[in-house]
CSV table of C-alpha atoms in Angstrom, one decimal:
chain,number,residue,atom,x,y,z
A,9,UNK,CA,-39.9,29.2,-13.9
A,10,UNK,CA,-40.2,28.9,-10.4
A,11,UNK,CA,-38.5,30.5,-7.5
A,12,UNK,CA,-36.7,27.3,-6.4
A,13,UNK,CA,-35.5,26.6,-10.6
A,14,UNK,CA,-34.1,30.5,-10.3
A,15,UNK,CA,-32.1,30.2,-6.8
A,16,UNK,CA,-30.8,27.0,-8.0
A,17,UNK,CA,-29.7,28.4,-11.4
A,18,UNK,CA,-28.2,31.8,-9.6
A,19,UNK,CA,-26.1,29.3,-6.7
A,20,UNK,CA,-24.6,27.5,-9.6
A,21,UNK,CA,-23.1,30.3,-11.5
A,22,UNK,CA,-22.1,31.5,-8.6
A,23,UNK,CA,-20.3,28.6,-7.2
A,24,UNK,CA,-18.5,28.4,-10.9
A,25,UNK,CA,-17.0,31.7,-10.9
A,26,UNK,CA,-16.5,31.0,-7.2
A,27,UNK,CA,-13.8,27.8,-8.5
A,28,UNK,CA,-12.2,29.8,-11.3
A,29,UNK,CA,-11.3,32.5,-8.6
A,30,UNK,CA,-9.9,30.0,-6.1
A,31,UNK,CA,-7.7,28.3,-9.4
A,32,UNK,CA,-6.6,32.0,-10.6
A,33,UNK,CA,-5.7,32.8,-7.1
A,34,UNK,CA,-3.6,29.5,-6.8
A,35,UNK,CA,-2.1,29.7,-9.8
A,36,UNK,CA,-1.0,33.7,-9.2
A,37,UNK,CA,0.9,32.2,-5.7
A,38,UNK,CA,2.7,29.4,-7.5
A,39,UNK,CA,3.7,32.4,-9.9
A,40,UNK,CA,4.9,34.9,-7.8
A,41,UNK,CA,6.9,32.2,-5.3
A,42,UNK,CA,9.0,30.9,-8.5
A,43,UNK,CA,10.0,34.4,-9.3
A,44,UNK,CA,11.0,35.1,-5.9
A,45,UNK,CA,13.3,31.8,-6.1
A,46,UNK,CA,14.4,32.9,-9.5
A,47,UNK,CA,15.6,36.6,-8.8
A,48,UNK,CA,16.6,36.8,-5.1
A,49,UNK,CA,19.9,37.5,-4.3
A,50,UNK,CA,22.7,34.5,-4.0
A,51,UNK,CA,23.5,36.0,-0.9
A,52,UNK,CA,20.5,35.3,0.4
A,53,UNK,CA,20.4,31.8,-0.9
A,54,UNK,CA,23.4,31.5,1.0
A,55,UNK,CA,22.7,32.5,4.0
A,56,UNK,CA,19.3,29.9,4.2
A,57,UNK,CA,21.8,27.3,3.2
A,58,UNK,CA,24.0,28.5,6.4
A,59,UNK,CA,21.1,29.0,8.8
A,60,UNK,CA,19.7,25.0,7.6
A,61,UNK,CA,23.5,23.7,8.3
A,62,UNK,CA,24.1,25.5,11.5
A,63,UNK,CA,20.7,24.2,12.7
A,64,UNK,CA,21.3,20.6,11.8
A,65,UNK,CA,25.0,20.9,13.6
A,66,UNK,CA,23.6,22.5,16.8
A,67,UNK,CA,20.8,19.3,16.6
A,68,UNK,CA,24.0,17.0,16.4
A,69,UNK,CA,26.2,18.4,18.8
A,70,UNK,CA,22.9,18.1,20.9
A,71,UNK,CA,22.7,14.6,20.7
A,72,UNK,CA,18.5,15.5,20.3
A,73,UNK,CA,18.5,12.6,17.6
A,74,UNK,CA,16.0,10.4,18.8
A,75,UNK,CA,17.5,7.7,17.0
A,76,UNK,CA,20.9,7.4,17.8
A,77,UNK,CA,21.1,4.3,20.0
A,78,UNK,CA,23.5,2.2,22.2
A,79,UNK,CA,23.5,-0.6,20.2
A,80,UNK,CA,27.2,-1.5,20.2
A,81,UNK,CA,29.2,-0.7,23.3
A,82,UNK,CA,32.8,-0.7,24.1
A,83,UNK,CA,33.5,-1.2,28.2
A,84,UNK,CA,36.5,-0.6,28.7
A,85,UNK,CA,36.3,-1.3,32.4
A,86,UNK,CA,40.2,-0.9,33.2
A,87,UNK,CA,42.6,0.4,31.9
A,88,UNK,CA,45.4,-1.9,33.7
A,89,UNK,CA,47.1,-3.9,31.4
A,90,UNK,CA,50.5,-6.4,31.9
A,91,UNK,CA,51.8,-5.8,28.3
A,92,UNK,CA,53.6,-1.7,27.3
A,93,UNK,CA,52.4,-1.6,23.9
A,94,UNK,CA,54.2,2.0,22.7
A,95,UNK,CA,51.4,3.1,20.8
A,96,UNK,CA,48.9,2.3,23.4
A,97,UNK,CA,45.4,4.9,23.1
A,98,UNK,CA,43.9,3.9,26.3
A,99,UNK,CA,46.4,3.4,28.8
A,100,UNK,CA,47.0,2.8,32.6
A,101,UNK,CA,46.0,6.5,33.5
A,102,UNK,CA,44.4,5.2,36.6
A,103,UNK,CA,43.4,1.8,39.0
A,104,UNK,CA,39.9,2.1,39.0
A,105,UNK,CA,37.3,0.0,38.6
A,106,UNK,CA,33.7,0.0,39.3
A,107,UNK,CA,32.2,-3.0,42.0
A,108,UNK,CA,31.1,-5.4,39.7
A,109,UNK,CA,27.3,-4.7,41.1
A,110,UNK,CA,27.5,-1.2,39.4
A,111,UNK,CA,29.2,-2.4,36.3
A,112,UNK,CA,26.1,-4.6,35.6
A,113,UNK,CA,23.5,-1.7,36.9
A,114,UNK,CA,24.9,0.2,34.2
A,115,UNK,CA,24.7,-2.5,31.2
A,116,UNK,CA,21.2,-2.9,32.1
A,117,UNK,CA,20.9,0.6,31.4
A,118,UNK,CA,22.1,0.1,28.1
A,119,UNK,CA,20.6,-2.7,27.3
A,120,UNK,CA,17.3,-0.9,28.2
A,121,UNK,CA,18.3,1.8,26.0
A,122,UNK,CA,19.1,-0.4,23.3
A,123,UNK,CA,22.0,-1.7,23.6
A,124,UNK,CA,22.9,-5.2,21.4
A,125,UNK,CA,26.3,-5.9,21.4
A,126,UNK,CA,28.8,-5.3,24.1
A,127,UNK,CA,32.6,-5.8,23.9
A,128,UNK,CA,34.6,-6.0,27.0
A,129,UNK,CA,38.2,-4.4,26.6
A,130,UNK,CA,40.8,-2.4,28.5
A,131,UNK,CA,44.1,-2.0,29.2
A,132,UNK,CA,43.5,-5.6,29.3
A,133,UNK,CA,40.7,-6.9,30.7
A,134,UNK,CA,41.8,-10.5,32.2
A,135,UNK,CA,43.8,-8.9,34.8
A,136,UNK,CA,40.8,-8.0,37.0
A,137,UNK,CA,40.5,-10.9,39.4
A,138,UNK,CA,42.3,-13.2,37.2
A,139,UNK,CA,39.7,-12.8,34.8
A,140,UNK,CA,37.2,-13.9,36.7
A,141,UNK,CA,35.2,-10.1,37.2
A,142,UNK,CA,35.1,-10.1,33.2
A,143,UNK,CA,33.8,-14.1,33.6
A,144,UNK,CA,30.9,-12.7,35.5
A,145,UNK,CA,29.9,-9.9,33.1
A,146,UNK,CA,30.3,-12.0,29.8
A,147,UNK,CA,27.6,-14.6,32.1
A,148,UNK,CA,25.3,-12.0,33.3
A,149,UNK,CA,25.5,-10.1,29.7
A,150,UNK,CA,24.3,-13.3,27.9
A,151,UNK,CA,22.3,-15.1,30.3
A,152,UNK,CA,20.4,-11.9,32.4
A,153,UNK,CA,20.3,-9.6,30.0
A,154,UNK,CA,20.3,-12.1,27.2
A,155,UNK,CA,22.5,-9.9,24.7
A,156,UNK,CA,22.2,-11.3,21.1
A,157,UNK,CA,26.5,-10.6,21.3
A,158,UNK,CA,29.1,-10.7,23.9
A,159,UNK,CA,32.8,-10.4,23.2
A,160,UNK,CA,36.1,-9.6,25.1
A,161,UNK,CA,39.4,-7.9,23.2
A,162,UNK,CA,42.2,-9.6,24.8
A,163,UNK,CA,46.1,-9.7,24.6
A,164,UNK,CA,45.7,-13.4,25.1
A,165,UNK,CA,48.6,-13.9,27.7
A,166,UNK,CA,46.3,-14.3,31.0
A,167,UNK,CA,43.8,-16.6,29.8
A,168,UNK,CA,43.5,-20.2,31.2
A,169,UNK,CA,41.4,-23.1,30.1
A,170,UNK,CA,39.7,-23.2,33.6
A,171,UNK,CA,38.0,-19.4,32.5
A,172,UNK,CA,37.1,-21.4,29.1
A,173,UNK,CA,35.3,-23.8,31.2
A,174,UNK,CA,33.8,-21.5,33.6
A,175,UNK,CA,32.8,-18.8,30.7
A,176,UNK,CA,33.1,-19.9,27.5
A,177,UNK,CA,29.2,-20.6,26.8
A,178,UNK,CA,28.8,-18.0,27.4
A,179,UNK,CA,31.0,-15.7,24.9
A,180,UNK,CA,30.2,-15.1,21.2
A,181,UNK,CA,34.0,-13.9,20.1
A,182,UNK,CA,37.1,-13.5,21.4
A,183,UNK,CA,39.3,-11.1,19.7
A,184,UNK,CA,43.1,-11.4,20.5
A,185,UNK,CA,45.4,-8.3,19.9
A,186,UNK,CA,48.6,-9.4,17.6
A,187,UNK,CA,50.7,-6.8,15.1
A,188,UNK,CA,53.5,-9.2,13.9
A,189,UNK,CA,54.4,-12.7,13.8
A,190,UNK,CA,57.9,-11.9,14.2
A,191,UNK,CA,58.6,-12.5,18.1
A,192,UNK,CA,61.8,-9.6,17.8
A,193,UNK,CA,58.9,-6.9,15.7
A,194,UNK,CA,56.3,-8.0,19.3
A,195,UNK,CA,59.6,-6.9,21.5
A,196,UNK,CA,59.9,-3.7,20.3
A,197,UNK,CA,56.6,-2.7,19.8
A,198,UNK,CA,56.3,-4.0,23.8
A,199,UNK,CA,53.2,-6.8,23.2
A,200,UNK,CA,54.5,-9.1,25.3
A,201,UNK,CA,55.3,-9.6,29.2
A,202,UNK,CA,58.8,-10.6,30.2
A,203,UNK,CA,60.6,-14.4,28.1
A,204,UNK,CA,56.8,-15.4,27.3
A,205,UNK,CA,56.1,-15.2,23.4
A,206,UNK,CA,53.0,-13.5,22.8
A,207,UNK,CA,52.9,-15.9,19.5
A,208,UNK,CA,52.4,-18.7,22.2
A,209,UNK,CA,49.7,-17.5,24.0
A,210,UNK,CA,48.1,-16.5,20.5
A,211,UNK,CA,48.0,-20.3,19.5
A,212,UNK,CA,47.0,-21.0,22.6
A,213,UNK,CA,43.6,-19.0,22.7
A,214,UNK,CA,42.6,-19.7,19.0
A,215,UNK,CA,43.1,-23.4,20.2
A,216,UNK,CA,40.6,-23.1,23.1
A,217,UNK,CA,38.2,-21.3,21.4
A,218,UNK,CA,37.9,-24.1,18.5
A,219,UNK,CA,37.7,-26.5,21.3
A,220,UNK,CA,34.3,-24.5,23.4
A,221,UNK,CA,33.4,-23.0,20.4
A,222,UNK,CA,33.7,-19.4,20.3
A,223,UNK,CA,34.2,-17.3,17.3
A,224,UNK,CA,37.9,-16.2,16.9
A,225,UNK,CA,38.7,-12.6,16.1
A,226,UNK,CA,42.7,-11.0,15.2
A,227,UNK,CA,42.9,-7.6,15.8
A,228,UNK,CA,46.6,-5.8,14.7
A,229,UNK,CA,47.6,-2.6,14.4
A,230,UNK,CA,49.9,-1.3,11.6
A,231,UNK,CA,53.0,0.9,12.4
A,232,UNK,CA,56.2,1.3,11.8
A,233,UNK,CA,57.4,-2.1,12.5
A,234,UNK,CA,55.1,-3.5,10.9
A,235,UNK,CA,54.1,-2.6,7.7
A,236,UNK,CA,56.6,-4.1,6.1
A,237,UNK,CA,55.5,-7.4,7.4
A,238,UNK,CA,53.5,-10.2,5.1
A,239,UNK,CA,51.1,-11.6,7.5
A,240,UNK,CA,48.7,-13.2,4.9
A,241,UNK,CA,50.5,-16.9,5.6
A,242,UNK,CA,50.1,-17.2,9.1
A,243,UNK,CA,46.4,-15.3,9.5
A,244,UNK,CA,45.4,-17.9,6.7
A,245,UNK,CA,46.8,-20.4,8.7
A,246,UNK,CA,45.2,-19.3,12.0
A,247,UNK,CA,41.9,-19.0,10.1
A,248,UNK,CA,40.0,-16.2,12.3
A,249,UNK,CA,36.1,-15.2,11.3
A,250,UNK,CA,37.3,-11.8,11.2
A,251,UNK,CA,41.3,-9.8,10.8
A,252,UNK,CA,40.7,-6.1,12.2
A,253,UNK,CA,43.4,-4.0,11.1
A,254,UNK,CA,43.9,-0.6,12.4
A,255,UNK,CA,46.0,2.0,11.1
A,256,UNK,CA,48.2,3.6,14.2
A,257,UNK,CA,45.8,6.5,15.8
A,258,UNK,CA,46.6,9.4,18.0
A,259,UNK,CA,45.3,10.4,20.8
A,260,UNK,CA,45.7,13.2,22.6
A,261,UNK,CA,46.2,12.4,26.4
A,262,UNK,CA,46.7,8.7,25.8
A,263,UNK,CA,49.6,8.4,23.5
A,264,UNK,CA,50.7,11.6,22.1
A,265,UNK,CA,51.1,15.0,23.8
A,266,UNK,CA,52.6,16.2,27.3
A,267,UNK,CA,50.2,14.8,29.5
A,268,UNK,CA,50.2,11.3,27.8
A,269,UNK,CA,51.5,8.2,29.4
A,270,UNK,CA,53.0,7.0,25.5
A,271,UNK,CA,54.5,8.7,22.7
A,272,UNK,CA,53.3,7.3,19.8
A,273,UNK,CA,54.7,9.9,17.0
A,274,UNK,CA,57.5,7.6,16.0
A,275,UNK,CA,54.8,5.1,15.0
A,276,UNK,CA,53.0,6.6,13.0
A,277,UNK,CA,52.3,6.0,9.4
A,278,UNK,CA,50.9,7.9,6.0
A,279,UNK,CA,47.4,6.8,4.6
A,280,UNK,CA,49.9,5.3,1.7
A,281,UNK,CA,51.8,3.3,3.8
A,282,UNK,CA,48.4,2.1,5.0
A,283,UNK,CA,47.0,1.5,1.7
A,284,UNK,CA,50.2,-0.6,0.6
A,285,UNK,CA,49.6,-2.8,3.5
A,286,UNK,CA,46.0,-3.5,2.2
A,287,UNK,CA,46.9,-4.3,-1.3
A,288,UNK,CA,49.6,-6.7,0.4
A,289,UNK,CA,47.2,-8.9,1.9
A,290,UNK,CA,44.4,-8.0,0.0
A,291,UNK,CA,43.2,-12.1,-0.8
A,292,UNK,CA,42.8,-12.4,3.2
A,293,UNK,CA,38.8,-12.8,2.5
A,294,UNK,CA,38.6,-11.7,6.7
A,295,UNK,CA,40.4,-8.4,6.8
A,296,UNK,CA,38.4,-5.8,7.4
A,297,UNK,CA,40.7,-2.7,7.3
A,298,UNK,CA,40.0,0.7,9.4
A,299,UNK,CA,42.0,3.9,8.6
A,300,UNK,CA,41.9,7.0,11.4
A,301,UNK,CA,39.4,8.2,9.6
A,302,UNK,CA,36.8,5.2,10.1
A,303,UNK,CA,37.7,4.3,13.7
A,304,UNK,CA,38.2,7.9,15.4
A,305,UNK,CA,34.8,8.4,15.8
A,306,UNK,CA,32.7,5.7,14.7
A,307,UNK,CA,32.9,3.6,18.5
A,308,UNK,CA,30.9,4.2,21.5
A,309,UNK,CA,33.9,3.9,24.4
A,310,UNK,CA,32.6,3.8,27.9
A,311,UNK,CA,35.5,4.1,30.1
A,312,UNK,CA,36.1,2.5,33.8
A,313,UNK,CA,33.5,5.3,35.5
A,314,UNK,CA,30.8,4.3,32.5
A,315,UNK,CA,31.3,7.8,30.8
A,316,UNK,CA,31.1,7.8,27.4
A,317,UNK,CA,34.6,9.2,25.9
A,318,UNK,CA,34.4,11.9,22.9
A,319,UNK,CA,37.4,11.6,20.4
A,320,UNK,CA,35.9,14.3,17.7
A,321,UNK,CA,38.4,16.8,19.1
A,322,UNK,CA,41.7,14.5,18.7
A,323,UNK,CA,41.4,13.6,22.7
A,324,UNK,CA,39.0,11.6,25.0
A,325,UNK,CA,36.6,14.2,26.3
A,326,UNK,CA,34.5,11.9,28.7
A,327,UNK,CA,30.8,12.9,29.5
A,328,UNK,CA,28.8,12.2,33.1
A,329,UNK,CA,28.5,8.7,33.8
A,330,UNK,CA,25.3,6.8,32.6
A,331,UNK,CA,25.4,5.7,36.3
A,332,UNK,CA,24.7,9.7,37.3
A,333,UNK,CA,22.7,11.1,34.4
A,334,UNK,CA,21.3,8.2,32.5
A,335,UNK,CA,22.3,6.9,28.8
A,336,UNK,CA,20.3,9.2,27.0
A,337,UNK,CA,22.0,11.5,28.6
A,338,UNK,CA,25.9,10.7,28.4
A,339,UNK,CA,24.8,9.9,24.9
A,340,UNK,CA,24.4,13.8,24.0
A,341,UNK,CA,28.3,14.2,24.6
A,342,UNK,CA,29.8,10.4,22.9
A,343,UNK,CA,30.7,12.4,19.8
A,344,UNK,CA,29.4,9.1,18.1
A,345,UNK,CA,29.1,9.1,14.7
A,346,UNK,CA,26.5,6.8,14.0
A,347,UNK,CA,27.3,6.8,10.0
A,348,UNK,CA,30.9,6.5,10.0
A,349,UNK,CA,29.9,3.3,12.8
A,350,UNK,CA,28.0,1.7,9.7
A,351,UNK,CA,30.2,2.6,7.0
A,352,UNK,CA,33.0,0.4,8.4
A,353,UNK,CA,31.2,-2.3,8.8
A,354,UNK,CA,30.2,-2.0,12.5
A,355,UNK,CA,27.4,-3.9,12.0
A,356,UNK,CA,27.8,-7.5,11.1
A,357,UNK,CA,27.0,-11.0,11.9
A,358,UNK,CA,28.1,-10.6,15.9
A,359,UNK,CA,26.1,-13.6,17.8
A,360,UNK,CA,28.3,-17.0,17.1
A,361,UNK,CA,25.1,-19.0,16.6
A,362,UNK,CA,24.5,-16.8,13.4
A,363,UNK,CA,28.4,-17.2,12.8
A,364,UNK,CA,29.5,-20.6,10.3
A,365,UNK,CA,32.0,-21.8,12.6
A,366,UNK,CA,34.4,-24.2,11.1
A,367,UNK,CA,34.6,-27.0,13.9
């Protein structure tokens, strides 16, 4: 044999026994870490399982989620309004509002942060100028920032044909805010201004938006005086893409509590009330129903400074506006939760050139 035949022969034994330590070695940790799982303490499984939670609620409350984005936007630049709705959750608490060339520094912001849809609301949002500071947003929105969705929520009452001239190409849906088609059930819940019929100005706006072909939207919101009320007949007949219906929501500061400008607590109604209203109306193929539980939390409100308003706690807790510290920033204190925003149906078909409009 030679010398080379012997160191090969030695090097190969060696490097066996060498593999069968490494696999006893492996197979000795795997051991010892399933009896550790198997006979530690519950208390100390419980405390891991607090330490993980705690950790994942601090991450949230941080807003350090790198994915959480802008991507549907309520501005609810004022929060003037003509109409006294008593249940009101963002009401006329002041007169502000931003010079337009701020308002649209800040929705490039967003749109640069990711920002898809934007819905302009109030108070009531045609009051500004006549309309015409809303007109300019809805243009620049679609035609600057070329947002795939642009839509306004509306009492209806101070809309004229000339804005659906001047804007309507440029507005994917118009939602118009009605709870009852009983004019006396309007009156007392305070939607309407003065003699004019709210009912009126309702047919009015679903009319011009078939005629420059913008998606039609009914919000409503179901109280007291309401939810009683059989409604399936006349949405049928008024044939919107979409029936929002809201159950009645509190708000600390805005409609219920010391400090608020509405007291809300007399319309108020039970999650079975709610419910019954549903089942009513469930063959309305475009309801799409939210309960307090679905819409507290699951919108991203920006209010007439462009902070982003946290409702987690019951109230409107604003952050720093985007205009100050940026969106990612303000975003960290939105109290937006991004699942409950999905769950209801947050995301759907938004642009009207996706929408099948029938005329």
């Amino acid at each position: 044999m030679s010398i080379d035949t012997f160191i090969v022969g030695i090097w190969s034994k060696d490097r066996t026994n060498a593999n069968i330590g490494i696999c006893i070695a492996i197979v000795v940790a795997f051991t010892v870490a399933f009896l550790w799982e198997k006979f530690r303490t519950n208390d100390e499984k419980k405390q891991d399982a607090v330490g993980k939670k705690e950790s994942t609620v601090a991450q949230a409350g941080s807003g350090e989620d790198p994915s959480l984005l802008p991507q549907s936007v309520n501005y609810h630049f004022t929060r003037q309004c003509n109409y006294s709705c008593g249940f009101c959750f963002h009401t006329a608490k002041t007169s502000f509002v931003l010079p337009i060339e701020d308002a649209k520094k800040g929705l490039r912001m967003l749109k640069e942060a990711g920002m898809e849809k934007v819905n302009f609301s109030g108070g009531e949002p045609f009051i500004v100028k006549r309309g015409k500071f809303v007109g300019e947003l809805v243009r620049y929105c679609k035609d600057e920032l070329e947002l795939p969705s642009v839509t306004i929520v509306s009492n209806g009452s101070l809309i004229s044909e000339k804005w659906f001239r001047d804007y309507g190409e440029h507005l994917d849906i118009l939602a118009i805010s009605c709870d009852s088609f009983d004019p006396a059930v309007n009156e007392k819940i305070g939607r309407q201004q003065g003699r004019k019929d709210h009912l009126d100005s309702l047919h009015s706006v679903r009319d011009y938006c078939h005629k420059y072909k913008i998606a039609f939207k009914i919000n409503s919101v179901i109280n007291t005086y309401n939810k009683d009320e059989d409604m399936a007949e006349c949405i049928l007949d008024l044939n919107p893409c979409r029936w929002k219906v809201f159950q009645c929501l509190l708000i600390g500061g805005e409609n219920s509590g010391e400090d608020a400008l509405r007291n809300a607590e007399s319309y108020v109604i039970t999650e079975e009330e709610f419910q019954t209203f549903l089942q009513r109306h469930k063959d309305v193929k475009c309801l799409v129903p939210e309960s307090n539980e679905k819409m507290q939390n699951s919108y991203l409100i920006l209010d007439e400074y462009m902070r982003f308003l946290d409702c987690t706690e019951g109230t409107k807790k604003p952050s720093k506006s985007i205009l100050d510290v940026g969106v990612a920033e303000a975003l960290k204190f939105s109290g937006f939760d991004e699942q409950m925003f999905l769950k209801r149906g947050g995301k759907y078909t938004w642009s009207k050139g996706d929408i099948k409009l029938e005329w």
